[in-house]
Short mmCIF file of C-alpha atoms and ligand atoms in Angstrom, two decimals:
data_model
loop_
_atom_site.label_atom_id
_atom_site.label_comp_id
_atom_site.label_asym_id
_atom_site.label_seq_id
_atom_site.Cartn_x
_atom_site.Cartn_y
_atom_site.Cartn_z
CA UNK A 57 136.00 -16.43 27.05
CA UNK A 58 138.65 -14.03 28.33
CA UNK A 59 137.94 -12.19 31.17
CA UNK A 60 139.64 -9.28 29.21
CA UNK A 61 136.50 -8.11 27.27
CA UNK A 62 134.28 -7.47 29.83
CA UNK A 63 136.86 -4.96 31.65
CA UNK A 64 136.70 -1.60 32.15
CA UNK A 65 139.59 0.28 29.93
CA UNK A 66 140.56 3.32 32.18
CA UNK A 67 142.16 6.63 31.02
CA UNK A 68 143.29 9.49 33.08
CA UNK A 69 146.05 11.91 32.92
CA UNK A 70 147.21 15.33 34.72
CA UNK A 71 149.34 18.08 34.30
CA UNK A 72 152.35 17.38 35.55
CA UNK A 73 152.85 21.75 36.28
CA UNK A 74 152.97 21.43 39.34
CA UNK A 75 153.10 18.15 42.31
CA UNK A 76 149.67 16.39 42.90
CA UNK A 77 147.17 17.90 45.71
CA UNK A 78 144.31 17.40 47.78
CA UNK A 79 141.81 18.08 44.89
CA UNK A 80 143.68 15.48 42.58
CA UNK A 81 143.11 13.14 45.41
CA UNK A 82 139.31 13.10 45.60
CA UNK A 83 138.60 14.26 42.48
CA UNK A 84 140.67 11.79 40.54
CA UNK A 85 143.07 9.75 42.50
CA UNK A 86 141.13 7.49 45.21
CA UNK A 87 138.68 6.38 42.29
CA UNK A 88 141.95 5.46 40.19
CA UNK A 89 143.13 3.29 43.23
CA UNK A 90 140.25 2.04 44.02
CA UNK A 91 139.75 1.31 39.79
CA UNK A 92 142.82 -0.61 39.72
CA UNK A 93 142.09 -4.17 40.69
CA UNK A 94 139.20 -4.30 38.46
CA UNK A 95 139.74 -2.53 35.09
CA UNK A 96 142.85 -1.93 32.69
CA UNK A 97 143.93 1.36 33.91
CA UNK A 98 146.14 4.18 31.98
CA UNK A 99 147.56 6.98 33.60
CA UNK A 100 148.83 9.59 31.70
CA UNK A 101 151.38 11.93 32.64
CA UNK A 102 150.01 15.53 30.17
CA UNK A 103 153.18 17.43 29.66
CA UNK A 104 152.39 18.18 26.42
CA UNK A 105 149.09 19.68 27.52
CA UNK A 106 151.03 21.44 29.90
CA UNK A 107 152.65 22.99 27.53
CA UNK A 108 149.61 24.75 25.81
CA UNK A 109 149.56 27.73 28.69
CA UNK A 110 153.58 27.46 29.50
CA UNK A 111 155.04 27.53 26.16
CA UNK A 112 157.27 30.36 26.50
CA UNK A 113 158.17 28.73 29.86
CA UNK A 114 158.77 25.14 29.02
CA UNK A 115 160.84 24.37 31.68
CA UNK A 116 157.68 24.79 34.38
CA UNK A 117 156.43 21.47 32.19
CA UNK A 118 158.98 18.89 33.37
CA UNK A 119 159.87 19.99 36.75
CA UNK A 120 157.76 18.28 38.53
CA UNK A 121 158.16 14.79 36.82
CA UNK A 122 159.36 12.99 39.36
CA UNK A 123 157.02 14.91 42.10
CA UNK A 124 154.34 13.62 40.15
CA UNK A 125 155.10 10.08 39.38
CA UNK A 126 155.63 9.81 42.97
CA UNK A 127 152.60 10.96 44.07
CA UNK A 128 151.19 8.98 42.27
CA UNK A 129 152.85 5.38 43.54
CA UNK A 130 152.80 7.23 47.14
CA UNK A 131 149.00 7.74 46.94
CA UNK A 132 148.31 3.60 45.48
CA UNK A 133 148.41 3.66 42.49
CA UNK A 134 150.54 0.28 42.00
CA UNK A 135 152.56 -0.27 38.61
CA UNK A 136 151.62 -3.82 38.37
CA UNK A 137 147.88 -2.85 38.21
CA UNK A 138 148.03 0.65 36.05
CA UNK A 139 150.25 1.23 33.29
CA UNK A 140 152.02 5.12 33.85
CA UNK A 141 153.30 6.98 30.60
CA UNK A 142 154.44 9.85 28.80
CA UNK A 143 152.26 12.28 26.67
CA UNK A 144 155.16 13.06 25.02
CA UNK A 145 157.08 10.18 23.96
CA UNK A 146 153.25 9.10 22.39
CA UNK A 147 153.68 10.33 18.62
CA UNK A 148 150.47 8.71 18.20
CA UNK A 149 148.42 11.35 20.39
CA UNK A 150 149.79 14.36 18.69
CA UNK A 151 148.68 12.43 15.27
CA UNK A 152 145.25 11.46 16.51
CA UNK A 153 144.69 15.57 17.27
CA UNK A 154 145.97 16.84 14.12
CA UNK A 155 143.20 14.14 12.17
CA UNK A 156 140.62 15.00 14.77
CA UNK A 157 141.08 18.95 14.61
CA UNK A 158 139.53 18.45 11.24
CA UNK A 159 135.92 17.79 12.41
CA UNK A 160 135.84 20.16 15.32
CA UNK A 161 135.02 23.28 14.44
CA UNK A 162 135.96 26.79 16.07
CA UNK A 163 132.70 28.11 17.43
CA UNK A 164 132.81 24.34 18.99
CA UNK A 165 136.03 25.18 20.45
CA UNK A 166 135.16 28.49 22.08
CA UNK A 167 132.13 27.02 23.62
CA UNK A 168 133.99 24.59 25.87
CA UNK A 169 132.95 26.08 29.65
CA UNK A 170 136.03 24.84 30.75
CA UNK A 171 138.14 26.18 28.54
CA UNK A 172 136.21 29.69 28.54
CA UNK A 173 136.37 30.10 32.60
CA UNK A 174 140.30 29.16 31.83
CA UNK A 175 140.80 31.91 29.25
CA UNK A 176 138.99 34.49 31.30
CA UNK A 177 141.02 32.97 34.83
CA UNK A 178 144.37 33.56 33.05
CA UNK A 179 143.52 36.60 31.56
CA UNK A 180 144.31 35.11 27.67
CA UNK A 181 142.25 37.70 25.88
CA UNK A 182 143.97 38.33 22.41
CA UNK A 183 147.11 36.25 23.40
CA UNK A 184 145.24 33.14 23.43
CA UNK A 185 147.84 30.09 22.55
CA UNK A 186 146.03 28.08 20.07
CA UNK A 187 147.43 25.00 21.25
CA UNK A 188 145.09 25.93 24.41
CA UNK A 189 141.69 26.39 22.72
CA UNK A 190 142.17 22.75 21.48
CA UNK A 191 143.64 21.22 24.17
CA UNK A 192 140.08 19.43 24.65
CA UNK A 193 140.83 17.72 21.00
CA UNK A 194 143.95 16.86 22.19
CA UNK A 195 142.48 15.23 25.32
CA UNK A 196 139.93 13.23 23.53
CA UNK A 197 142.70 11.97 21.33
CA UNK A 198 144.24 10.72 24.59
CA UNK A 199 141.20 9.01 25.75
CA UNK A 200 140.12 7.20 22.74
CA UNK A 201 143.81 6.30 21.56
CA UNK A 202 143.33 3.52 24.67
CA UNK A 203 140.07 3.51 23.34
CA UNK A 204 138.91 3.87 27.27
CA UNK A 205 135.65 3.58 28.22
CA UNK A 206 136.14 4.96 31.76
CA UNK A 207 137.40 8.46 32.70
CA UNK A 208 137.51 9.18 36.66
CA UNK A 209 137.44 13.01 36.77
CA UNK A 210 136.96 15.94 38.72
CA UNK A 211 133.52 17.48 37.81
CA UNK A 212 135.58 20.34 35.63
CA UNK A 213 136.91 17.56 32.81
CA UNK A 214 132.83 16.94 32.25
CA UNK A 215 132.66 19.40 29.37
CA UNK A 216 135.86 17.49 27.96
CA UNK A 217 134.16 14.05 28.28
CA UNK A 218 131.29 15.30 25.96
CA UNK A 219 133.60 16.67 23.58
CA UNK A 220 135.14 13.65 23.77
CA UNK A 221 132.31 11.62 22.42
CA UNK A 222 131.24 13.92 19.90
CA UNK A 223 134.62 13.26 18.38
CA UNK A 224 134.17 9.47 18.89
CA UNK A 225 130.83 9.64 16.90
CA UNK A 226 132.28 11.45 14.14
CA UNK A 227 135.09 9.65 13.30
CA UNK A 228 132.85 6.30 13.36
CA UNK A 229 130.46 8.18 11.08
CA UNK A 230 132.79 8.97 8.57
CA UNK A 231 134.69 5.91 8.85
CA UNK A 232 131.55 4.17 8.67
CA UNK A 233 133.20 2.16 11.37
CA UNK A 234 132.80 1.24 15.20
CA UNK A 235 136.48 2.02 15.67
CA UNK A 236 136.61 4.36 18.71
CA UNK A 237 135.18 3.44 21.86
CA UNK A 238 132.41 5.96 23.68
CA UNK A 239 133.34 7.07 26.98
CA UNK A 240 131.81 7.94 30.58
CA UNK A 241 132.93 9.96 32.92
CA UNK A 242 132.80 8.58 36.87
CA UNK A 243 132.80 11.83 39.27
CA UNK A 244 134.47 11.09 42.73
CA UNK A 245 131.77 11.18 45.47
CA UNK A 246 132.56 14.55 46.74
CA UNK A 247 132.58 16.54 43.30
CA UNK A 248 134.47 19.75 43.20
CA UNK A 249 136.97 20.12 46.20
CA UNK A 250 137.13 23.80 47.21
CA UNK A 251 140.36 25.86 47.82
CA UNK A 252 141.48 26.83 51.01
CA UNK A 253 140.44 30.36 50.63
CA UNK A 254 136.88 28.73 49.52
CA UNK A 255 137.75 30.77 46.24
CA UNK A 256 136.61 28.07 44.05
CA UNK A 257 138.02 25.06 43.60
CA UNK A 258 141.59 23.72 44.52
CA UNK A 259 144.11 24.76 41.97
CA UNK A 260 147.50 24.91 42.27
CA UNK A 261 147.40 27.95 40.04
CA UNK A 262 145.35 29.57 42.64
CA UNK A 263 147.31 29.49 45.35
CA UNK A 264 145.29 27.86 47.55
CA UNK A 265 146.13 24.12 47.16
CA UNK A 266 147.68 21.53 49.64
CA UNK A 267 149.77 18.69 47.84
CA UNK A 268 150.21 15.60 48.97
CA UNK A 269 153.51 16.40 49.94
CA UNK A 270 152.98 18.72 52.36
CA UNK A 271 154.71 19.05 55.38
CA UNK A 272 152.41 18.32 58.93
CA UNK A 273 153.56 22.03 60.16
CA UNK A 274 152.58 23.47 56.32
CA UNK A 275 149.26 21.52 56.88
CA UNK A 276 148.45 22.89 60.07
CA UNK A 277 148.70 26.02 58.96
CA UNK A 278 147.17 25.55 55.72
CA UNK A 279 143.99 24.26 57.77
CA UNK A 280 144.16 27.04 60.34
CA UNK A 281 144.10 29.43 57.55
CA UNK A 282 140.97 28.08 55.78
CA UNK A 283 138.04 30.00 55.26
CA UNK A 284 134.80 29.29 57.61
CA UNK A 285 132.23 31.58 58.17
CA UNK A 286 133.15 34.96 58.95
CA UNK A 287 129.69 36.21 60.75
CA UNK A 288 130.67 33.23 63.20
CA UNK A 289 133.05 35.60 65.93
CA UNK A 290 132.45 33.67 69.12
CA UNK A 291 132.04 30.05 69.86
CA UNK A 292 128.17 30.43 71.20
CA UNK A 293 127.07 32.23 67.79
CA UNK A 294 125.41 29.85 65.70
CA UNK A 295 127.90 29.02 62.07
CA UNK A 296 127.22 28.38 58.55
CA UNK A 297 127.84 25.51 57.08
CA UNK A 298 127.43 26.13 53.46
CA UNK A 299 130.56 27.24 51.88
CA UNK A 300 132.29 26.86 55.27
CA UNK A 301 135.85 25.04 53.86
CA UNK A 302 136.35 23.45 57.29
CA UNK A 303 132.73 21.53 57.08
CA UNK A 304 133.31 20.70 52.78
CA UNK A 305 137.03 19.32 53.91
CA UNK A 306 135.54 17.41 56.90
CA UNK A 307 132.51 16.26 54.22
CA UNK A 308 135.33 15.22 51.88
CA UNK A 309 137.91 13.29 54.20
CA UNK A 310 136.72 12.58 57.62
CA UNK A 311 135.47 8.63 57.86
CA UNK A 312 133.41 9.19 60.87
CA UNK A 313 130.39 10.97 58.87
CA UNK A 314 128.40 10.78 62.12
CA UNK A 315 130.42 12.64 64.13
CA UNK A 316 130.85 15.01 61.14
CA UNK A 317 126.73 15.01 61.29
CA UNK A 318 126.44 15.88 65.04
CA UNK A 319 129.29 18.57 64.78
CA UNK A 320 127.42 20.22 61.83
CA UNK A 321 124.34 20.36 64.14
CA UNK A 322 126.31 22.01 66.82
CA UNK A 323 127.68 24.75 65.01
CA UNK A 324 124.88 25.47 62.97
CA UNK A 325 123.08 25.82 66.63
CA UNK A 326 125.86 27.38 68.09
CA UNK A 327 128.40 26.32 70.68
CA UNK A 328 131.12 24.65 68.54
CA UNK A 329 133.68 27.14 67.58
CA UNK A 330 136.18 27.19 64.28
CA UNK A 331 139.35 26.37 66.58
CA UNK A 332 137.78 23.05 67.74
CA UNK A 333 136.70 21.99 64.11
CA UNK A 334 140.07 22.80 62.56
CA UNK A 335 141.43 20.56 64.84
CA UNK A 336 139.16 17.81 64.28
CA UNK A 337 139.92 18.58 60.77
CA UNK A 338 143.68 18.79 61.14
CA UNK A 339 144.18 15.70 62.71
CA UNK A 340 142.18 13.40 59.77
CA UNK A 341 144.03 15.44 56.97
CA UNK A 342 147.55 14.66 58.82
CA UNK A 343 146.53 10.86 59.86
CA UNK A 344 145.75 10.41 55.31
CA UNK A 345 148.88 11.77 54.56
CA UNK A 346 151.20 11.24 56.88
CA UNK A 347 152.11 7.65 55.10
CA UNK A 348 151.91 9.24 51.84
CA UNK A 349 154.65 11.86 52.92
CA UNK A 350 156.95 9.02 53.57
CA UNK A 351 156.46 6.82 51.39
CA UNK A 352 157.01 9.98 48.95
CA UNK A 353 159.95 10.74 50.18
CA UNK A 354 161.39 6.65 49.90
CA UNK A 355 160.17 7.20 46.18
CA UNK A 356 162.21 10.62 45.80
CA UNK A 357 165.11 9.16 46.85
CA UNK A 358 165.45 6.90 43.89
CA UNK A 359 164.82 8.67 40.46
CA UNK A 360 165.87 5.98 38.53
CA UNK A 361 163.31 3.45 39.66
CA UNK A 362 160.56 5.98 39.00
CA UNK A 363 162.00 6.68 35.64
CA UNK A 364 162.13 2.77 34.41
CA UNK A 365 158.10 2.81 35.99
CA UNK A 366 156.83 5.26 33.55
CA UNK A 367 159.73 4.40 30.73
CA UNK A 368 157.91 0.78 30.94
CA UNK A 369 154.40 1.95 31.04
CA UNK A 370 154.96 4.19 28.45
CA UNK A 371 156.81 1.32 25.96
CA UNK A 372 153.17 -0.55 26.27
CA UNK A 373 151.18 2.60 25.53
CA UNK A 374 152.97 3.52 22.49
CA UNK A 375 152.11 0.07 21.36
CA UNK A 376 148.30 0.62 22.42
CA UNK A 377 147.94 4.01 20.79
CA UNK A 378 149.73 3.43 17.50
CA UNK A 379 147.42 0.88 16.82
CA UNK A 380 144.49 2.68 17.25
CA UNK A 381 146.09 5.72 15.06
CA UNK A 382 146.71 3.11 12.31
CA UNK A 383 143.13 2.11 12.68
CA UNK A 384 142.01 5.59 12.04
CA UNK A 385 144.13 6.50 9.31
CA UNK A 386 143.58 3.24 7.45
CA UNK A 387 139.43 3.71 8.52
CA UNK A 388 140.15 7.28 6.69
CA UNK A 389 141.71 6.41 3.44
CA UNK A 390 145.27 7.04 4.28
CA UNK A 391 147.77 5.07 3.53
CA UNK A 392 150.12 3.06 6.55
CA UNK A 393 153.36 3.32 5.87
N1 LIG B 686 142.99 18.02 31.69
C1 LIG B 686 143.52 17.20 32.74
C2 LIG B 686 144.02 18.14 33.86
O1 LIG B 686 144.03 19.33 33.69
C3 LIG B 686 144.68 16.37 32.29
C4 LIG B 686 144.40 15.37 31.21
C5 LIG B 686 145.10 15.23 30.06
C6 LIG B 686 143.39 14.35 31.19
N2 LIG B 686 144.61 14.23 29.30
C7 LIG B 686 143.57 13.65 29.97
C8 LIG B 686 142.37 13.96 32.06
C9 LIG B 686 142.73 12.59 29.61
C10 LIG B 686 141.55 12.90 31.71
C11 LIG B 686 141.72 12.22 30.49
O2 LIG B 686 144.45 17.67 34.90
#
């Protein structure tokens, strides 16, 4: 028997609005590198979802292509182990949404937590793009068009995942078919990375992101800058820990979780002061990306090798997802043409 059937199929994706940060990274990437080896892996680059909140400013969509796909092969993720592609240039995913738009309904739409802290976040109201309220449909058309069984996601996709399978149930009800695959989400070990300003979580959007690309003088600052706890004034005054950025970062990155253990202790008893953690802090974040930066940078200076990586990966998806669209269409009574 093949090994084949008892793999994992894998399906991610991101915006490519803006280059790839720290809360891609746990959230998303490290589980996709770590994925690799042992599972067929997929990772979409969502322009077209990109789109639905920049369509009167399409241009923000593609800027960062290249930032992206280099992040990406800077931060592991190795094209002979994970195929890299194009929403776009996938006719098959726009198809799948239009079919599965018909058995979603509105009200379901609008009660996506996701989407409804978006909407409120970028201040939508009446101008909502409709493309956005169904961007979840469109996701879910990108999952199950690699009919992936395995999406590694920052806790905020969750709501999308469940959508996701509701979608997957109907379609094999009224096909009367098993022809899409159910899907489970896998949330990186340290959930929801905060922003810098401990505003929530890391969004480029938000201001108060660091990409993987950052400079070590950019990161410095960006880690001197983060939010602690602001009854903490002098070094002998015992420090919260909870929704202290420093500590979450520390939590999130720093491989010594002892050390991370007894400084906890220390400030939460007093005697350890901000200056002395964000140095700690500083020196793991620049040690993780300091190869990343230039290996980036290798990548950046040759476009056309990271063009041919996603134009192959993207030639093998579109053979992938048009089958599965035929599938559907044929399991629904349309005629393949
Ligand atoms: N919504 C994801 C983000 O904002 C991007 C995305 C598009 C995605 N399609 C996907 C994630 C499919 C997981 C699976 O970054």
């Amino acid at each position: 028997m093949s090994v084949h059937h008892t793999q994992s199929v894998i399906l991610t994706g991101d915006r490519i609005t803006g280059p790839l940060h720290l809360g891609h990274y746990t959230g998303s990437l490290q589980q996709r590198v770590r994925l690799q080896h042992s599972a067929v892996q997929y990772i979409l680059m969502a322009d077209m979802q990109g789109l639905t909140d920049n369509g009167a400013q399409p241009e923000k969509v593609n800027r960062y292509f290249y930032d992206v796909a280099a992040d990406y092969l800077a931060a592991g993720i190795d094209p002979a182990h994970s195929v890299i592609c194009l929403q776009s240039a996938l006719p098959a995913l726009a198809e799948l949404t239009l079919l599965y738009l018909n058995l979603v309904t509105v009200s379901r739409l609008e009660r996506n937590p996701t989407v409804k802290q978006e909407i409120i976040q970028k201040q939508f109201s009446r101008t909502l793009p409709a493309g956005f309220l169904i961007y979840p449909v469109s996701q879910a058309a990108d999952i199950t068009a690699f009919k992936a069984d395995l999406v590694p996601v920052g806790e905020d996709q969750l709501p999308m995942i469940e959508q996701t399978n509701e979608i997957v149930s109907k379609i094999n009800h009224v096909t009367g078919q098993e022809l899409l695959v159910h899907c489970r989400a896998e949330v990186g070990k340290t959930g929801r990375l905060p922003g810098i300003d401990g505003n929530g979580k890391m969004s480029k959007s938000l201001g108060n992101a660091i990409n993987l690309s950052v400079s070590a003088d950019d990161l410095t600052r960006a880690v001197n800058a983060m939010f602690t706890d602001p009854q903490h004034l002098r070094v002998s005054d015992p420090g919260r820990i909870e929704g202290n950025v420093v500590f979450a970062y520390l939590d999130a990155f720093h491989p010594d979780t002892a050390l991370v253990a007894e400084m906890k202790a220390r400030y939460q008893a007093g005697g350890l002061g901000d200056r002395e953690c964000k140095s700690v802090l500083n020196e793991c974040l620049q040690a993780l990306l300091a190869p990343i930066r230039e290996e980036r940078a290798r990548l950046m200076a040759d476009k056309s090798y990271l063009l041919s990586v996603i134009r192959r990966g993207t030639e093998k998806a579109r053979e992938v997802t048009q089958q599965t669209l035929d599938q559907v269409k044929r399991g629904m009574g349309l005629l393949i043409f």
